[in-house]
mmCIF file of N, CA and C in Angstrom:
data_model
loop_
_atom_site.group_PDB
_atom_site.id
_atom_site.type_symbol
_atom_site.label_atom_id
_atom_site.label_comp_id
_atom_site.label_asym_id
_atom_site.label_seq_id
_atom_site.Cartn_x
_atom_site.Cartn_y
_atom_site.Cartn_z
ATOM 1 N N GLN A 1273 0.910 -1.230 -0.051
ATOM 2 C CA GLN A 1273 0.013 0.062 -0.022
ATOM 3 C C GLN A 1273 0.744 1.067 -0.034
ATOM 4 N N GLY A 1274 0.594 2.219 -0.812
ATOM 5 C CA GLY A 1274 1.442 3.454 -0.988
ATOM 6 C C GLY A 1274 0.662 4.724 -0.234
ATOM 7 N N SER A 1275 1.007 5.558 -0.491
ATOM 8 C CA SER A 1275 0.536 6.896 0.102
ATOM 9 C C SER A 1275 -0.817 7.355 -0.387
ATOM 10 N N LYS A 1276 -1.072 6.768 -1.304
ATOM 11 C CA LYS A 1276 -2.672 7.277 -2.022
ATOM 12 C C LYS A 1276 -2.568 8.581 -2.593
ATOM 13 N N ARG A 1277 -1.288 9.112 -2.859
ATOM 14 C CA ARG A 1277 -1.119 10.158 -3.633
ATOM 15 C C ARG A 1277 -1.598 10.238 -5.048
ATOM 16 N N GLY A 1278 -1.416 9.282 -5.922
ATOM 17 C CA GLY A 1278 -2.080 9.089 -7.152
ATOM 18 C C GLY A 1278 -3.510 9.204 -7.020
ATOM 19 N N ALA A 1279 -4.123 8.402 -6.156
ATOM 20 C CA ALA A 1279 -5.620 8.506 -5.786
ATOM 21 C C ALA A 1279 -6.086 9.946 -5.595
ATOM 22 N N ALA A 1280 -5.490 10.614 -4.884
ATOM 23 C CA ALA A 1280 -5.746 11.967 -4.364
ATOM 24 C C ALA A 1280 -5.837 12.770 -5.590
ATOM 25 N N LEU A 1281 -5.131 12.592 -6.592
ATOM 26 C CA LEU A 1281 -4.860 13.366 -7.945
ATOM 27 C C LEU A 1281 -5.881 12.855 -8.623
ATOM 28 N N GLY A 1282 -6.795 11.823 -8.619
ATOM 29 C CA GLY A 1282 -7.444 11.262 -9.625
ATOM 30 C C GLY A 1282 -6.913 10.225 -10.418
ATOM 31 N N PHE A 1283 -5.719 9.676 -9.949
ATOM 32 C CA PHE A 1283 -4.841 8.776 -10.738
ATOM 33 C C PHE A 1283 -4.536 7.522 -9.931
ATOM 34 N N PRO A 1284 -5.363 6.700 -9.281
ATOM 35 C CA PRO A 1284 -4.929 5.547 -8.525
ATOM 36 C C PRO A 1284 -3.854 4.817 -9.260
ATOM 37 N N THR A 1285 -2.785 4.287 -8.349
ATOM 38 C CA THR A 1285 -1.872 3.407 -8.803
ATOM 39 C C THR A 1285 -1.810 2.096 -8.073
ATOM 40 N N VAL A 1286 -1.356 1.011 -8.764
ATOM 41 C CA VAL A 1286 -0.773 -0.268 -8.043
ATOM 42 C C VAL A 1286 0.635 0.082 -7.861
ATOM 43 N N ASN A 1287 1.312 -0.422 -7.034
ATOM 44 C CA ASN A 1287 2.671 -0.348 -6.672
ATOM 45 C C ASN A 1287 3.391 -1.585 -6.384
ATOM 46 N N ILE A 1288 4.246 -1.891 -7.126
ATOM 47 C CA ILE A 1288 5.110 -3.258 -7.054
ATOM 48 C C ILE A 1288 6.576 -2.789 -6.871
ATOM 49 N N PRO A 1289 7.404 -3.717 -6.189
ATOM 50 C CA PRO A 1289 8.823 -3.375 -6.140
ATOM 51 C C PRO A 1289 9.445 -3.153 -7.643
ATOM 52 N N LEU A 1290 10.415 -2.235 -7.749
ATOM 53 C CA LEU A 1290 10.940 -1.960 -8.859
ATOM 54 C C LEU A 1290 12.196 -3.040 -8.960
ATOM 55 N N GLU A 1291 12.354 -3.828 -9.960
ATOM 56 C CA GLU A 1291 13.471 -4.901 -10.017
ATOM 57 C C GLU A 1291 14.424 -4.540 -10.829
ATOM 58 N N ASP A 1292 14.471 -3.474 -11.701
ATOM 59 C CA ASP A 1292 15.500 -3.125 -12.618
ATOM 60 C C ASP A 1292 15.761 -1.663 -12.295
ATOM 61 N N SER A 1293 17.224 -1.799 -12.039
ATOM 62 C CA SER A 1293 17.619 -0.617 -11.658
ATOM 63 C C SER A 1293 18.077 0.264 -13.050
ATOM 64 N N ASN A 1294 17.881 -0.229 -14.242
ATOM 65 C CA ASN A 1294 18.351 0.653 -15.425
ATOM 66 C C ASN A 1294 17.085 1.272 -16.023
ATOM 67 N N ILE A 1295 16.040 1.391 -15.279
ATOM 68 C CA ILE A 1295 14.974 2.038 -16.080
ATOM 69 C C ILE A 1295 14.532 3.267 -15.138
ATOM 70 N N SER A 1296 13.967 4.103 -15.645
ATOM 71 C CA SER A 1296 13.299 5.297 -15.063
ATOM 72 C C SER A 1296 12.400 5.963 -16.077
ATOM 73 N N GLY A 1297 11.375 6.920 -15.327
ATOM 74 C CA GLY A 1297 10.517 7.581 -16.431
ATOM 75 C C GLY A 1297 9.134 6.935 -16.316
ATOM 76 N N ILE A 1298 8.497 7.584 -17.330
ATOM 77 C CA ILE A 1298 7.027 6.973 -17.541
ATOM 78 C C ILE A 1298 6.901 6.243 -18.904
ATOM 79 N N TYR A 1299 6.140 5.212 -18.615
ATOM 80 C CA TYR A 1299 6.059 4.067 -19.699
ATOM 81 C C TYR A 1299 4.458 3.857 -20.089
ATOM 82 N N ALA A 1300 4.206 3.254 -21.390
ATOM 83 C CA ALA A 1300 3.266 2.741 -21.622
ATOM 84 C C ALA A 1300 3.279 1.451 -21.333
ATOM 85 N N ALA A 1301 2.317 0.747 -20.664
ATOM 86 C CA ALA A 1301 2.536 -0.544 -20.086
ATOM 87 C C ALA A 1301 1.227 -1.568 -20.186
ATOM 88 N N TRP A 1302 1.338 -2.646 -19.904
ATOM 89 C CA TRP A 1302 0.311 -3.660 -19.825
ATOM 90 C C TRP A 1302 0.398 -4.291 -18.406
ATOM 91 N N VAL A 1303 -0.650 -4.301 -17.687
ATOM 92 C CA VAL A 1303 -0.712 -4.887 -16.383
ATOM 93 C C VAL A 1303 -1.467 -6.179 -16.475
ATOM 94 N N LEU A 1304 -0.970 -7.261 -16.143
ATOM 95 C CA LEU A 1304 -1.699 -8.466 -15.930
ATOM 96 C C LEU A 1304 -2.222 -8.867 -14.615
ATOM 97 N N ILE A 1305 -3.495 -8.994 -14.376
ATOM 98 C CA ILE A 1305 -4.195 -9.417 -13.173
ATOM 99 C C ILE A 1305 -4.990 -10.609 -13.501
ATOM 100 N N GLY A 1306 -4.509 -11.838 -13.090
ATOM 101 C CA GLY A 1306 -5.125 -13.059 -13.418
ATOM 102 C C GLY A 1306 -4.901 -13.344 -14.665
ATOM 103 N N SER A 1307 -5.897 -13.436 -15.423
ATOM 104 C CA SER A 1307 -5.795 -13.609 -16.998
ATOM 105 C C SER A 1307 -6.299 -12.566 -17.788
ATOM 106 N N THR A 1308 -6.385 -11.261 -17.097
ATOM 107 C CA THR A 1308 -6.936 -10.027 -17.594
ATOM 108 C C THR A 1308 -5.779 -9.154 -17.741
ATOM 109 N N GLU A 1309 -5.518 -8.285 -19.052
ATOM 110 C CA GLU A 1309 -4.654 -7.475 -19.215
ATOM 111 C C GLU A 1309 -5.357 -6.058 -19.201
ATOM 112 N N TYR A 1310 -4.805 -5.037 -18.755
ATOM 113 C CA TYR A 1310 -5.281 -3.657 -18.626
ATOM 114 C C TYR A 1310 -4.054 -2.774 -19.154
ATOM 115 N N PRO A 1311 -4.443 -1.892 -19.902
ATOM 116 C CA PRO A 1311 -3.361 -0.782 -20.413
ATOM 117 C C PRO A 1311 -3.084 0.060 -19.209
ATOM 118 N N ALA A 1312 -1.918 0.598 -19.196
ATOM 119 C CA ALA A 1312 -1.575 1.590 -17.960
ATOM 120 C C ALA A 1312 -0.315 2.427 -18.299
ATOM 121 N N ALA A 1313 -0.425 3.451 -17.560
ATOM 122 C CA ALA A 1313 0.675 4.555 -17.447
ATOM 123 C C ALA A 1313 1.572 4.261 -16.379
ATOM 124 N N ALA A 1314 3.028 3.701 -16.407
ATOM 125 C CA ALA A 1314 3.679 3.029 -15.438
ATOM 126 C C ALA A 1314 4.582 4.147 -15.242
ATOM 127 N N TYR A 1315 5.069 4.353 -13.823
ATOM 128 C CA TYR A 1315 6.125 5.214 -13.400
ATOM 129 C C TYR A 1315 7.267 4.548 -12.561
ATOM 130 N N ALA A 1316 8.525 4.559 -13.279
ATOM 131 C CA ALA A 1316 9.599 3.698 -12.569
ATOM 132 C C ALA A 1316 10.326 4.665 -11.728
ATOM 133 N N ASP A 1317 10.138 4.539 -10.236
ATOM 134 C CA ASP A 1317 10.737 5.535 -9.532
ATOM 135 C C ASP A 1317 11.827 4.678 -8.647
ATOM 136 N N GLN A 1318 13.087 5.092 -9.080
ATOM 137 C CA GLN A 1318 14.290 4.501 -8.611
ATOM 138 C C GLN A 1318 14.576 4.998 -7.197
ATOM 139 N N LYS A 1319 14.192 6.162 -6.714
ATOM 140 C CA LYS A 1319 14.288 6.517 -5.525
ATOM 141 C C LYS A 1319 13.619 5.782 -4.365
ATOM 142 N N ARG A 1320 12.411 5.546 -4.592
ATOM 143 C CA ARG A 1320 11.665 4.777 -4.111
ATOM 144 C C ARG A 1320 11.680 3.279 -4.079
ATOM 145 N N GLY A 1321 12.280 2.883 -5.400
ATOM 146 C CA GLY A 1321 12.323 1.350 -5.688
ATOM 147 C C GLY A 1321 11.016 0.912 -5.955
ATOM 148 N N LEU A 1322 10.210 1.593 -6.667
ATOM 149 C CA LEU A 1322 8.719 1.261 -6.763
ATOM 150 C C LEU A 1322 8.454 1.539 -8.402
ATOM 151 N N LEU A 1323 7.601 0.558 -8.838
ATOM 152 C CA LEU A 1323 6.943 0.800 -10.144
ATOM 153 C C LEU A 1323 5.510 0.876 -10.005
ATOM 154 N N GLU A 1324 5.079 2.105 -10.263
ATOM 155 C CA GLU A 1324 3.566 2.427 -9.943
ATOM 156 C C GLU A 1324 2.985 2.320 -11.247
ATOM 157 N N ALA A 1325 1.742 1.816 -11.381
ATOM 158 C CA ALA A 1325 0.910 1.943 -12.647
ATOM 159 C C ALA A 1325 -0.440 2.172 -12.268
ATOM 160 N N HIS A 1326 -1.002 3.221 -13.161
ATOM 161 C CA HIS A 1326 -2.253 3.558 -13.059
ATOM 162 C C HIS A 1326 -3.149 2.919 -14.104
ATOM 163 N N LEU A 1327 -3.951 2.074 -13.831
ATOM 164 C CA LEU A 1327 -4.540 1.039 -14.942
ATOM 165 C C LEU A 1327 -5.732 2.042 -15.465
ATOM 166 N N LEU A 1328 -5.634 1.899 -17.134
ATOM 167 C CA LEU A 1328 -6.809 2.750 -17.567
ATOM 168 C C LEU A 1328 -7.955 1.928 -17.614
ATOM 169 N N ASP A 1329 -9.178 2.764 -17.239
ATOM 170 C CA ASP A 1329 -10.344 1.968 -17.347
ATOM 171 C C ASP A 1329 -10.668 0.801 -16.363
ATOM 172 N N PHE A 1330 -10.189 0.883 -15.339
ATOM 173 C CA PHE A 1330 -10.271 -0.072 -14.225
ATOM 174 C C PHE A 1330 -10.879 0.456 -12.891
ATOM 175 N N SER A 1331 -11.700 -0.539 -12.669
ATOM 176 C CA SER A 1331 -12.265 -0.211 -11.075
ATOM 177 C C SER A 1331 -12.318 -1.406 -10.521
ATOM 178 N N GLY A 1332 -11.971 -1.395 -9.204
ATOM 179 C CA GLY A 1332 -11.832 -2.550 -8.389
ATOM 180 C C GLY A 1332 -10.961 -2.455 -7.309
ATOM 181 N N GLU A 1333 -10.777 -3.665 -6.587
ATOM 182 C CA GLU A 1333 -9.709 -3.607 -5.485
ATOM 183 C C GLU A 1333 -8.618 -4.543 -5.973
ATOM 184 N N LEU A 1334 -7.376 -4.049 -5.604
ATOM 185 C CA LEU A 1334 -6.326 -4.827 -6.132
ATOM 186 C C LEU A 1334 -5.351 -5.351 -4.935
ATOM 187 N N TYR A 1335 -5.649 -4.775 -3.626
ATOM 188 C CA TYR A 1335 -4.901 -5.157 -2.786
ATOM 189 C C TYR A 1335 -4.772 -6.701 -2.548
ATOM 190 N N GLY A 1336 -3.715 -7.300 -2.238
ATOM 191 C CA GLY A 1336 -3.507 -8.826 -2.218
ATOM 192 C C GLY A 1336 -3.284 -9.651 -3.418
ATOM 193 N N LYS A 1337 -3.533 -8.912 -4.658
ATOM 194 C CA LYS A 1337 -3.728 -9.599 -5.892
ATOM 195 C C LYS A 1337 -2.227 -9.735 -6.444
ATOM 196 N N THR A 1338 -2.021 -10.776 -7.287
ATOM 197 C CA THR A 1338 -0.642 -10.891 -7.961
ATOM 198 C C THR A 1338 -0.824 -10.089 -9.229
ATOM 199 N N ILE A 1339 0.117 -9.341 -9.391
ATOM 200 C CA ILE A 1339 0.080 -8.709 -10.797
ATOM 201 C C ILE A 1339 1.582 -8.675 -11.563
ATOM 202 N N THR A 1340 1.499 -8.429 -12.750
ATOM 203 C CA THR A 1340 2.711 -8.271 -13.367
ATOM 204 C C THR A 1340 2.718 -7.101 -14.507
ATOM 205 N N ILE A 1341 3.698 -6.335 -14.431
ATOM 206 C CA ILE A 1341 3.535 -4.972 -15.210
ATOM 207 C C ILE A 1341 4.737 -5.216 -16.420
ATOM 208 N N GLN A 1342 4.254 -5.194 -17.643
ATOM 209 C CA GLN A 1342 5.203 -5.427 -18.823
ATOM 210 C C GLN A 1342 5.249 -3.932 -19.305
ATOM 211 N N LEU A 1343 6.265 -3.267 -19.234
ATOM 212 C CA LEU A 1343 6.701 -2.097 -19.941
ATOM 213 C C LEU A 1343 6.811 -2.074 -21.464
ATOM 214 N N HIS A 1344 6.375 -1.142 -22.268
ATOM 215 C CA HIS A 1344 6.436 -1.392 -23.824
ATOM 216 C C HIS A 1344 7.034 -0.172 -24.251
ATOM 217 N N LYS A 1345 6.777 1.197 -24.102
ATOM 218 C CA LYS A 1345 7.394 2.180 -24.540
ATOM 219 C C LYS A 1345 7.764 3.253 -23.521
ATOM 220 N N LYS A 1346 8.828 3.946 -23.633
ATOM 221 C CA LYS A 1346 8.964 4.926 -22.752
ATOM 222 C C LYS A 1346 8.239 6.343 -23.233
ATOM 223 N N ILE A 1347 7.512 6.869 -22.390
ATOM 224 C CA ILE A 1347 6.969 8.165 -22.738
ATOM 225 C C ILE A 1347 7.612 9.501 -22.718
ATOM 226 N N ARG A 1348 8.066 9.403 -21.516
ATOM 227 C CA ARG A 1348 9.000 10.531 -21.187
ATOM 228 C C ARG A 1348 9.755 10.341 -19.927
ATOM 229 N N ALA A 1349 10.730 11.140 -19.589
ATOM 230 C CA ALA A 1349 11.750 11.027 -18.328
ATOM 231 C C ALA A 1349 10.768 11.702 -17.258
ATOM 232 N N GLY A 1350 11.145 11.067 -16.236
ATOM 233 C CA GLY A 1350 10.532 11.498 -14.937
ATOM 234 C C GLY A 1350 11.118 12.872 -14.599
ATOM 235 N N LYS A 1351 10.201 13.711 -13.847
ATOM 236 C CA LYS A 1351 10.640 14.949 -13.389
ATOM 237 C C LYS A 1351 9.700 15.685 -12.222
ATOM 238 N N GLN A 1352 10.233 16.531 -11.669
ATOM 239 C CA GLN A 1352 9.598 17.151 -10.588
ATOM 240 C C GLN A 1352 8.622 18.297 -11.094
ATOM 241 N N PHE A 1353 7.493 18.530 -10.290
ATOM 242 C CA PHE A 1353 6.564 19.457 -10.831
ATOM 243 C C PHE A 1353 6.299 20.388 -9.670
ATOM 244 N N LYS A 1354 5.970 21.640 -10.029
ATOM 245 C CA LYS A 1354 5.889 22.933 -9.030
ATOM 246 C C LYS A 1354 4.858 22.671 -8.365
ATOM 247 N N ASP A 1355 3.572 21.910 -8.640
ATOM 248 C CA ASP A 1355 2.575 21.857 -7.882
ATOM 249 C C ASP A 1355 1.705 20.906 -8.352
ATOM 250 N N GLU A 1356 0.551 20.586 -7.444
ATOM 251 C CA GLU A 1356 -0.259 19.351 -7.918
ATOM 252 C C GLU A 1356 -0.987 19.536 -9.131
ATOM 253 N N GLY A 1357 -1.283 20.706 -9.534
ATOM 254 C CA GLY A 1357 -1.990 20.831 -10.754
ATOM 255 C C GLY A 1357 -1.249 20.529 -11.761
ATOM 256 N N ALA A 1358 0.059 21.026 -11.804
ATOM 257 C CA ALA A 1358 0.889 20.732 -12.965
ATOM 258 C C ALA A 1358 1.301 19.118 -13.073
ATOM 259 N N LEU A 1359 1.386 18.269 -11.867
ATOM 260 C CA LEU A 1359 1.449 17.043 -11.964
ATOM 261 C C LEU A 1359 0.267 16.447 -12.509
ATOM 262 N N ARG A 1360 -0.923 16.826 -12.148
ATOM 263 C CA ARG A 1360 -2.166 16.220 -12.567
ATOM 264 C C ARG A 1360 -2.115 16.457 -14.091
ATOM 265 N N GLN A 1361 -1.809 17.652 -14.565
ATOM 266 C CA GLN A 1361 -2.018 17.796 -16.046
ATOM 267 C C GLN A 1361 -0.820 16.835 -16.771
ATOM 268 N N ALA A 1362 0.236 16.756 -16.244
ATOM 269 C CA ALA A 1362 1.361 15.807 -16.816
ATOM 270 C C ALA A 1362 0.826 14.365 -16.816
ATOM 271 N N ILE A 1363 0.219 13.889 -15.843
ATOM 272 C CA ILE A 1363 -0.252 12.414 -15.733
ATOM 273 C C ILE A 1363 -1.504 12.287 -16.891
ATOM 274 N N ALA A 1364 -2.292 13.317 -16.797
ATOM 275 C CA ALA A 1364 -3.342 13.390 -17.932
ATOM 276 C C ALA A 1364 -2.854 13.144 -19.130
ATOM 277 N N ALA A 1365 -1.596 13.888 -19.679
ATOM 278 C CA ALA A 1365 -1.032 13.916 -20.908
ATOM 279 C C ALA A 1365 -0.587 12.403 -20.893
ATOM 280 N N ASP A 1366 0.092 11.813 -19.885
ATOM 281 C CA ASP A 1366 0.695 10.553 -19.985
ATOM 282 C C ASP A 1366 -0.471 9.643 -20.369
ATOM 283 N N VAL A 1367 -1.432 9.658 -19.697
ATOM 284 C CA VAL A 1367 -2.563 8.638 -19.939
ATOM 285 C C VAL A 1367 -3.004 8.866 -21.329
ATOM 286 N N LYS A 1368 -3.215 9.661 -21.923
ATOM 287 C CA LYS A 1368 -3.319 10.081 -23.333
ATOM 288 C C LYS A 1368 -2.333 9.636 -24.287
ATOM 289 N N ALA A 1369 -1.141 9.650 -23.841
ATOM 290 C CA ALA A 1369 -0.105 9.197 -24.848
ATOM 291 C C ALA A 1369 -0.228 7.575 -24.888
ATOM 292 N N VAL A 1370 -0.599 6.876 -23.717
ATOM 293 C CA VAL A 1370 -0.680 5.592 -23.393
ATOM 294 C C VAL A 1370 -1.986 5.277 -24.522
ATOM 295 N N ARG A 1371 -2.880 5.934 -24.407
ATOM 296 C CA ARG A 1371 -4.026 5.469 -25.163
ATOM 297 C C ARG A 1371 -3.792 5.508 -26.673
ATOM 298 N N GLN A 1372 -3.060 6.657 -27.085
ATOM 299 C CA GLN A 1372 -2.448 6.678 -28.531
ATOM 300 C C GLN A 1372 -1.553 5.569 -28.908
ATOM 301 N N TYR A 1373 -0.765 5.308 -27.925
ATOM 302 C CA TYR A 1373 0.424 4.324 -28.296
ATOM 303 C C TYR A 1373 -0.296 2.933 -28.362
ATOM 304 N N PHE A 1374 -1.418 2.604 -27.707
ATOM 305 C CA PHE A 1374 -2.037 1.334 -27.936
ATOM 306 C C PHE A 1374 -3.227 1.230 -28.763
ATOM 307 N N GLY A 1375 -3.628 2.322 -29.105
ATOM 308 C CA GLY A 1375 -4.907 2.674 -30.184
ATOM 309 C C GLY A 1375 -6.067 2.485 -29.600
ATOM 310 N N ILE A 1376 -6.064 2.895 -28.275
ATOM 311 C CA ILE A 1376 -7.403 2.802 -27.562
ATOM 312 C C ILE A 1376 -8.059 4.162 -27.022
#
């Protein structure tokens, strides 16, 4: 369980340990939960050692579920934002880029 900052911004995320020290930034990704795949915007955060994914068009509870995140294309580098409004706009643009990349 994370700090729920993504949810407070309107973009809840699922968090898993980041196992690859060579990746960073925002990616178009697929998240596998059971036998169902969901497109996602994923953020590789080396400082916290987390891979966070905002699943597009998903509603439900994920606590305790086994998930796999497969990164496809890097959308942009990670960066700091001056305020929550700027961060919210950047995440919305990331979601749009993921939809365009996957054609959805």
